[in-house]
PDB file of C-alpha atoms and ligand atoms in Angstrom:
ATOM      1  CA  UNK A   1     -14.946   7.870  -8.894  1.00  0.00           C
ATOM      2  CA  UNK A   2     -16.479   5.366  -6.334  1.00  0.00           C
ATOM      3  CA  UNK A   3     -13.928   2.629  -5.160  1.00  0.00           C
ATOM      4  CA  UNK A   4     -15.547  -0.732  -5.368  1.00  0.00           C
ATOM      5  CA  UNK A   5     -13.746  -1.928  -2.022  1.00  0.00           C
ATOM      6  CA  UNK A   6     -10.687  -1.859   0.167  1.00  0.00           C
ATOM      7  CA  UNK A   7      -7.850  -3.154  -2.088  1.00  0.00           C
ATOM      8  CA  UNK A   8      -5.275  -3.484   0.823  1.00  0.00           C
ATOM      9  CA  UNK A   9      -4.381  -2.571   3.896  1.00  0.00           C
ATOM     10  CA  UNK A  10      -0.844  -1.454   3.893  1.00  0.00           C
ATOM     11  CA  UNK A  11       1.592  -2.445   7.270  1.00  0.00           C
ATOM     12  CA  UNK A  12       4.666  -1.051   7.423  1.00  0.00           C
ATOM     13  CA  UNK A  13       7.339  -3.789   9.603  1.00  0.00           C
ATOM     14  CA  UNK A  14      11.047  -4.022  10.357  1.00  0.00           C
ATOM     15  CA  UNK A  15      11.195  -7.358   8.630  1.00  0.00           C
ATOM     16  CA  UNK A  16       8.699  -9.985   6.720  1.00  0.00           C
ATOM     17  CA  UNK A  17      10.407 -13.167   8.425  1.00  0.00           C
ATOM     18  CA  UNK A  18       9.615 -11.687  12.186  1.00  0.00           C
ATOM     19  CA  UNK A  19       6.024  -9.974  10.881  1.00  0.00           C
ATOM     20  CA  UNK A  20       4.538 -13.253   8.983  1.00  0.00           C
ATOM     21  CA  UNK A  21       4.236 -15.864  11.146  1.00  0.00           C
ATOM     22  CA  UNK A  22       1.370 -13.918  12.629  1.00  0.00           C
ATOM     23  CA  UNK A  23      -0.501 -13.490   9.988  1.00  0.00           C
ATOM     24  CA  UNK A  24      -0.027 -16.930   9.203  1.00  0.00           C
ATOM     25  CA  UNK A  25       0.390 -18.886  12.293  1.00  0.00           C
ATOM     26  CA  UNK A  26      -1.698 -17.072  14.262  1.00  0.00           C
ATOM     27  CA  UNK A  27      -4.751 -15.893  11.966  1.00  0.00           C
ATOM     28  CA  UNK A  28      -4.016 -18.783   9.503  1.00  0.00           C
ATOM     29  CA  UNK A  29      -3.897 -17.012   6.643  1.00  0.00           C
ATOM     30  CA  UNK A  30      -1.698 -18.125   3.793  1.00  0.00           C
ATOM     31  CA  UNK A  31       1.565 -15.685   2.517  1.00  0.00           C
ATOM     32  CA  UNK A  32       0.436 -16.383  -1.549  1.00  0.00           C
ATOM     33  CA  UNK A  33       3.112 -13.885  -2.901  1.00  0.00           C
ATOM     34  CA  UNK A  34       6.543 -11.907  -1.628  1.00  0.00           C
ATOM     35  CA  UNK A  35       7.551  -9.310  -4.310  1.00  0.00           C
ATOM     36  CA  UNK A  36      10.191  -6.382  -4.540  1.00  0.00           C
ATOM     37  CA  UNK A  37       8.969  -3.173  -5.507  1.00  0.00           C
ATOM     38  CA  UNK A  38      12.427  -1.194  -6.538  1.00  0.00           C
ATOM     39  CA  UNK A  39      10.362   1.470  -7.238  1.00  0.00           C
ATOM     40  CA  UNK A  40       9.367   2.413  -3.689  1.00  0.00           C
ATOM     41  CA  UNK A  41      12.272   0.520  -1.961  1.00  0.00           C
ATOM     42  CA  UNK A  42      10.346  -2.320  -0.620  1.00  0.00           C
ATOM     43  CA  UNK A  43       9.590  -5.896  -0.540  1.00  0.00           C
ATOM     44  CA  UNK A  44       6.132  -6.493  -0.238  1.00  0.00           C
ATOM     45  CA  UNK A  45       4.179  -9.728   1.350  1.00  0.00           C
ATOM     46  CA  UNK A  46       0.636 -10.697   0.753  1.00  0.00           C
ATOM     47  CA  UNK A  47      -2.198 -12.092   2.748  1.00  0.00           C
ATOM     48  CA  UNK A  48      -5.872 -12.421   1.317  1.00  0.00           C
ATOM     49  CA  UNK A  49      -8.674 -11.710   3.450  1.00  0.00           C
ATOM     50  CA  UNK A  50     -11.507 -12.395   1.416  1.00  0.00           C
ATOM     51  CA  UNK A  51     -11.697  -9.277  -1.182  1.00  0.00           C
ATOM     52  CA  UNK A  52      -9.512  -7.451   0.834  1.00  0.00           C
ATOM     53  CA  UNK A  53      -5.371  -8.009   1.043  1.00  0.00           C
ATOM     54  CA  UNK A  54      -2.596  -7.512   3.609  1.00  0.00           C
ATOM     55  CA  UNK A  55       0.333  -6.072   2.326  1.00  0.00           C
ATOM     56  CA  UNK A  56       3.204  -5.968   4.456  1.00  0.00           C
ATOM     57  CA  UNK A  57       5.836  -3.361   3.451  1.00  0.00           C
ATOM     58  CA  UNK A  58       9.583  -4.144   4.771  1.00  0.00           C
ATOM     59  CA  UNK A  59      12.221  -1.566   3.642  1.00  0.00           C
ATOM     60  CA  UNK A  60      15.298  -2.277   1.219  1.00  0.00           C
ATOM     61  CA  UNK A  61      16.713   1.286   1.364  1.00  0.00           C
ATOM     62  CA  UNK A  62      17.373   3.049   4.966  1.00  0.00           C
ATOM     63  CA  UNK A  63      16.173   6.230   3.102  1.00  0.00           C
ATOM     64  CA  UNK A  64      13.100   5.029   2.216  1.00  0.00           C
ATOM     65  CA  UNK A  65       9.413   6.317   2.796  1.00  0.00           C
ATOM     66  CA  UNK A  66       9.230   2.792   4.788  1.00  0.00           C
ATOM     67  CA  UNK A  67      12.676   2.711   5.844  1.00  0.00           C
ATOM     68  CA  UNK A  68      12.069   5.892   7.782  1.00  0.00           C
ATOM     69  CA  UNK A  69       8.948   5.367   8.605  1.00  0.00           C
ATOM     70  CA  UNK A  70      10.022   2.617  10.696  1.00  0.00           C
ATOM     71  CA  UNK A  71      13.025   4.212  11.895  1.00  0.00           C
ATOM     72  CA  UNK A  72      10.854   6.895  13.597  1.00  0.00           C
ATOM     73  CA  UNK A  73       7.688   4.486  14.409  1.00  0.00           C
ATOM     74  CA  UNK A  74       8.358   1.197  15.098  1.00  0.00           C
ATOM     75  CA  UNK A  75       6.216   0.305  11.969  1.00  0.00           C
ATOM     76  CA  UNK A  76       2.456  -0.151  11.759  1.00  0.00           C
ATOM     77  CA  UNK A  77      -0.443   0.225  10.015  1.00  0.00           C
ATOM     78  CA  UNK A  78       1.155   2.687   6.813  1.00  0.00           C
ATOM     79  CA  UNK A  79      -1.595   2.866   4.305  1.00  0.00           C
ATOM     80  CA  UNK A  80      -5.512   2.040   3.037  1.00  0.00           C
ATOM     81  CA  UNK A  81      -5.843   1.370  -0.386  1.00  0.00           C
ATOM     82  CA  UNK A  82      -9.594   1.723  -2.219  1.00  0.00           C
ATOM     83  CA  UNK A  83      -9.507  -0.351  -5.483  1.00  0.00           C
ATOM     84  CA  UNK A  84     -10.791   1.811  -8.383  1.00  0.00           C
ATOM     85  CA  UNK A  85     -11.040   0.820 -11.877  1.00  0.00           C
ATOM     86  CA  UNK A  86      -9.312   3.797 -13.618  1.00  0.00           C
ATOM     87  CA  UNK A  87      -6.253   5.201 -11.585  1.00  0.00           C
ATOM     88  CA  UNK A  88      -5.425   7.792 -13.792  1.00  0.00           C
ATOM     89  CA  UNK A  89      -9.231   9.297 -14.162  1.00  0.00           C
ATOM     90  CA  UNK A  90      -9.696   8.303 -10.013  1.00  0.00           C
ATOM     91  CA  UNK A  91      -6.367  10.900  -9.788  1.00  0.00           C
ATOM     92  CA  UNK A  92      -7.941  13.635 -11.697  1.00  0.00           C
ATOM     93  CA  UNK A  93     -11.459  13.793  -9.848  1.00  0.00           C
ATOM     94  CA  UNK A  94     -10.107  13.764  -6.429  1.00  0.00           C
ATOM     95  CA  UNK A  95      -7.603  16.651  -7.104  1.00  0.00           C
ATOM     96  CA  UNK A  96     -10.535  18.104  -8.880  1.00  0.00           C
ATOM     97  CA  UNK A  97     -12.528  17.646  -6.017  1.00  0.00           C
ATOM     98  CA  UNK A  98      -9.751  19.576  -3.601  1.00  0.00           C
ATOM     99  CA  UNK A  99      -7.830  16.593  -2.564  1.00  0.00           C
ATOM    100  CA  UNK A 100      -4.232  17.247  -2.601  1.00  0.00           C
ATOM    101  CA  UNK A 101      -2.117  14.190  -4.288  1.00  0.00           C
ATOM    102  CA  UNK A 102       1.203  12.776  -3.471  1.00  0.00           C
ATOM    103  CA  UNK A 103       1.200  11.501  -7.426  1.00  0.00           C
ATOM    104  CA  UNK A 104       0.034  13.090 -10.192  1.00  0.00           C
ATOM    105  CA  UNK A 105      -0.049   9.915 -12.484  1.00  0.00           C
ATOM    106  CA  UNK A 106      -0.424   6.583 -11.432  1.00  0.00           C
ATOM    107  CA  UNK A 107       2.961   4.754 -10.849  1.00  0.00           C
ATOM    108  CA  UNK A 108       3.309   0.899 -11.166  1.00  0.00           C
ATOM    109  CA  UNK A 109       3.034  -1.030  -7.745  1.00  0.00           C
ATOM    110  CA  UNK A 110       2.804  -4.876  -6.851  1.00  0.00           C
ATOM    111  CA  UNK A 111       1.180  -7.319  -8.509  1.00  0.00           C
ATOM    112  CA  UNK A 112       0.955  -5.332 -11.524  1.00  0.00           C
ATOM    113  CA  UNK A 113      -1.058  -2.916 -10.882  1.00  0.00           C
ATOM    114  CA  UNK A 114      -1.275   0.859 -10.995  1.00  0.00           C
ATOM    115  CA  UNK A 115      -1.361   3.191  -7.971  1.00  0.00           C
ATOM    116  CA  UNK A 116      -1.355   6.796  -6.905  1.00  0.00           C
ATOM    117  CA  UNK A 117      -1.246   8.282  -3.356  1.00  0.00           C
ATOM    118  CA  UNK A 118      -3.414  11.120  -1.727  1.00  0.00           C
ATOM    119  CA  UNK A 119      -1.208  13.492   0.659  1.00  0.00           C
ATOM    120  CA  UNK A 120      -2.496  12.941   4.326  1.00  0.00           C
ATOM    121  CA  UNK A 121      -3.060  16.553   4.706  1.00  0.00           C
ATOM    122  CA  UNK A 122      -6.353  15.731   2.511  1.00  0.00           C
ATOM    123  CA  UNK A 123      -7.728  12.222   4.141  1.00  0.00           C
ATOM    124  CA  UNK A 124      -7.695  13.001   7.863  1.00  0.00           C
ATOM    125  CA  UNK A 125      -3.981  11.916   7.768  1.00  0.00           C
ATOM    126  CA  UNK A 126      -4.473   8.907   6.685  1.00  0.00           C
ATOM    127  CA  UNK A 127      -2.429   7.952   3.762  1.00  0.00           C
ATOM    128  CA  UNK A 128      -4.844   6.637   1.245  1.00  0.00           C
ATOM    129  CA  UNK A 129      -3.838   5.136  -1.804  1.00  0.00           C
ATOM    130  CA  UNK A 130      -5.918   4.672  -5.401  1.00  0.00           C
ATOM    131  CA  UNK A 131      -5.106   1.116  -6.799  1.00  0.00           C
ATOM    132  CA  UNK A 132      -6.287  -0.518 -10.039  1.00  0.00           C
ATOM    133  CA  UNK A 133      -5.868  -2.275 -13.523  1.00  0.00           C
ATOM    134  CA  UNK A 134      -5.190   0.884 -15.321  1.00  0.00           C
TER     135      UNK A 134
HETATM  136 ZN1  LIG B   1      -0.294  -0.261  -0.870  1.00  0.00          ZN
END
Protein backbone atom coordinates (compact mmCIF):
# COMPACT_ATOMS: atom_id res chain seq x y z
CA UNK A 1 0.00 0.00 0.00
CA UNK A 2 1.58 3.39 -1.08
CA UNK A 3 -0.97 6.37 -0.98
CA UNK A 4 -0.73 8.30 -4.17
CA UNK A 5 -1.26 11.75 -2.26
CA UNK A 6 -2.94 13.64 0.53
CA UNK A 7 -6.71 13.16 -0.12
CA UNK A 8 -7.81 15.79 2.54
CA UNK A 9 -7.01 17.53 5.26
CA UNK A 10 -9.69 17.16 7.81
CA UNK A 11 -10.68 20.57 10.20
CA UNK A 12 -12.81 20.07 12.78
CA UNK A 13 -15.05 23.80 13.48
CA UNK A 14 -17.98 24.91 15.61
CA UNK A 15 -19.87 25.90 12.52
CA UNK A 16 -19.35 26.00 8.46
CA UNK A 17 -21.10 29.57 8.11
CA UNK A 18 -18.41 31.24 10.73
CA UNK A 19 -15.34 28.75 9.35
CA UNK A 20 -15.88 29.40 5.37
CA UNK A 21 -15.55 32.70 4.63
CA UNK A 22 -11.88 32.17 5.29
CA UNK A 23 -11.24 29.75 3.20
CA UNK A 24 -13.04 31.53 0.70
CA UNK A 25 -12.74 35.16 1.27
CA UNK A 26 -9.57 35.16 2.49
CA UNK A 27 -7.54 32.35 0.49
CA UNK A 28 -10.09 32.57 -2.40
CA UNK A 29 -10.82 29.29 -2.70
CA UNK A 30 -14.23 28.19 -3.87
CA UNK A 31 -16.78 25.97 -1.26
CA UNK A 32 -17.72 23.34 -4.50
CA UNK A 33 -19.78 20.96 -2.19
CA UNK A 34 -21.56 20.93 1.56
CA UNK A 35 -22.72 17.33 2.37
CA UNK A 36 -24.15 15.48 5.55
CA UNK A 37 -22.50 12.49 6.56
CA UNK A 38 -25.26 10.78 9.09
CA UNK A 39 -22.95 8.25 9.45
CA UNK A 40 -20.34 10.11 11.50
CA UNK A 41 -22.70 12.96 12.63
CA UNK A 42 -21.39 15.65 10.47
CA UNK A 43 -21.83 18.02 7.73
CA UNK A 44 -18.94 18.27 5.74
CA UNK A 45 -17.63 21.40 3.43
CA UNK A 46 -15.15 21.23 0.66
CA UNK A 47 -12.34 23.32 -0.64
CA UNK A 48 -9.90 22.09 -3.50
CA UNK A 49 -6.40 22.88 -3.29
CA UNK A 50 -5.03 21.54 -6.29
CA UNK A 51 -4.97 17.52 -5.69
CA UNK A 52 -5.43 18.01 -2.27
CA UNK A 53 -9.05 18.98 -0.43
CA UNK A 54 -10.21 20.83 2.70
CA UNK A 55 -12.79 19.24 4.46
CA UNK A 56 -14.33 21.04 7.14
CA UNK A 57 -16.18 18.84 9.68
CA UNK A 58 -19.08 20.74 11.77
CA UNK A 59 -20.99 18.47 14.23
CA UNK A 60 -24.85 17.50 14.01
CA UNK A 61 -24.88 15.37 17.20
CA UNK A 62 -23.40 16.89 20.66
CA UNK A 63 -22.15 13.26 21.18
CA UNK A 64 -20.26 13.09 18.34
CA UNK A 65 -16.47 12.25 17.64
CA UNK A 66 -16.59 16.05 16.26
CA UNK A 67 -19.13 17.26 18.52
CA UNK A 68 -16.81 16.47 21.40
CA UNK A 69 -13.97 17.09 19.90
CA UNK A 70 -14.88 20.59 19.73
CA UNK A 71 -16.45 20.72 22.98
CA UNK A 72 -13.05 19.93 24.59
CA UNK A 73 -10.76 21.80 21.81
CA UNK A 74 -12.08 24.59 20.31
CA UNK A 75 -11.83 22.66 16.94
CA UNK A 76 -8.84 22.41 14.61
CA UNK A 77 -6.97 20.56 12.45
CA UNK A 78 -8.89 16.74 13.18
CA UNK A 79 -7.52 14.48 10.55
CA UNK A 80 -4.96 13.68 7.32
CA UNK A 81 -6.30 11.59 4.85
CA UNK A 82 -3.74 9.60 2.20
CA UNK A 83 -5.82 8.61 -0.91
CA UNK A 84 -5.24 4.89 -1.68
CA UNK A 85 -6.78 2.97 -4.36
CA UNK A 86 -8.05 -0.12 -2.42
CA UNK A 87 -9.38 0.76 1.17
CA UNK A 88 -10.19 -2.51 2.14
CA UNK A 89 -6.62 -4.20 1.02
CA UNK A 90 -4.81 -0.54 2.35
CA UNK A 91 -6.75 -1.76 5.91
CA UNK A 92 -5.34 -5.17 5.91
CA UNK A 93 -1.52 -4.30 5.23
CA UNK A 94 -1.27 -1.63 7.74
CA UNK A 95 -2.78 -3.79 10.59
CA UNK A 96 -0.55 -6.39 9.12
CA UNK A 97 2.19 -4.20 9.34
CA UNK A 98 1.42 -3.42 13.35
CA UNK A 99 -0.73 -0.45 12.89
CA UNK A 100 -3.61 -0.53 15.13
CA UNK A 101 -7.08 0.52 13.24
CA UNK A 102 -10.02 2.43 14.42
CA UNK A 103 -12.05 0.38 11.43
CA UNK A 104 -11.70 -2.84 10.41
CA UNK A 105 -13.57 -2.39 7.00
CA UNK A 106 -13.86 0.58 5.14
CA UNK A 107 -17.09 2.60 5.95
CA UNK A 108 -18.73 4.99 3.36
CA UNK A 109 -17.68 8.77 3.78
CA UNK A 110 -18.32 11.98 1.56
CA UNK A 111 -18.39 12.23 -1.80
CA UNK A 112 -18.82 8.66 -2.21
CA UNK A 113 -16.08 7.29 -1.26
CA UNK A 114 -14.75 4.65 1.10
CA UNK A 115 -12.70 5.29 4.26
CA UNK A 116 -11.13 3.65 7.25
CA UNK A 117 -9.29 5.26 10.22
CA UNK A 118 -5.87 4.32 11.91
CA UNK A 119 -6.02 4.71 15.91
CA UNK A 120 -3.58 7.63 16.87
CA UNK A 121 -1.81 5.42 19.21
CA UNK A 122 -0.16 4.01 15.80
CA UNK A 123 0.59 7.41 13.63
CA UNK A 124 2.35 9.62 16.18
CA UNK A 125 -1.21 10.68 17.28
CA UNK A 126 -2.18 11.86 14.43
CA UNK A 127 -5.44 10.58 13.25
CA UNK A 128 -4.83 9.35 9.78
CA UNK A 129 -7.42 8.23 7.63
CA UNK A 130 -7.27 5.69 4.32
CA UNK A 131 -9.66 7.14 1.59
CA UNK A 132 -10.51 5.73 -1.85
CA UNK A 133 -12.86 4.40 -4.70
CA UNK A 134 -13.19 1.04 -3.20
ZN1 LIG B 1 -11.75 12.93 6.32
Amino acid sequence: MTPTHIEHIGIAVASLKEAIPFYETVLGLECYAIEEVKDQKVRTAFFRVGQTKIELLESTDPEGTIGKFVEKTGGGMHHIAFAVDDVATALKEVEAAGCQLIDKAPRDGAEGLKIGFLHPKSTNRVLTELCGKK
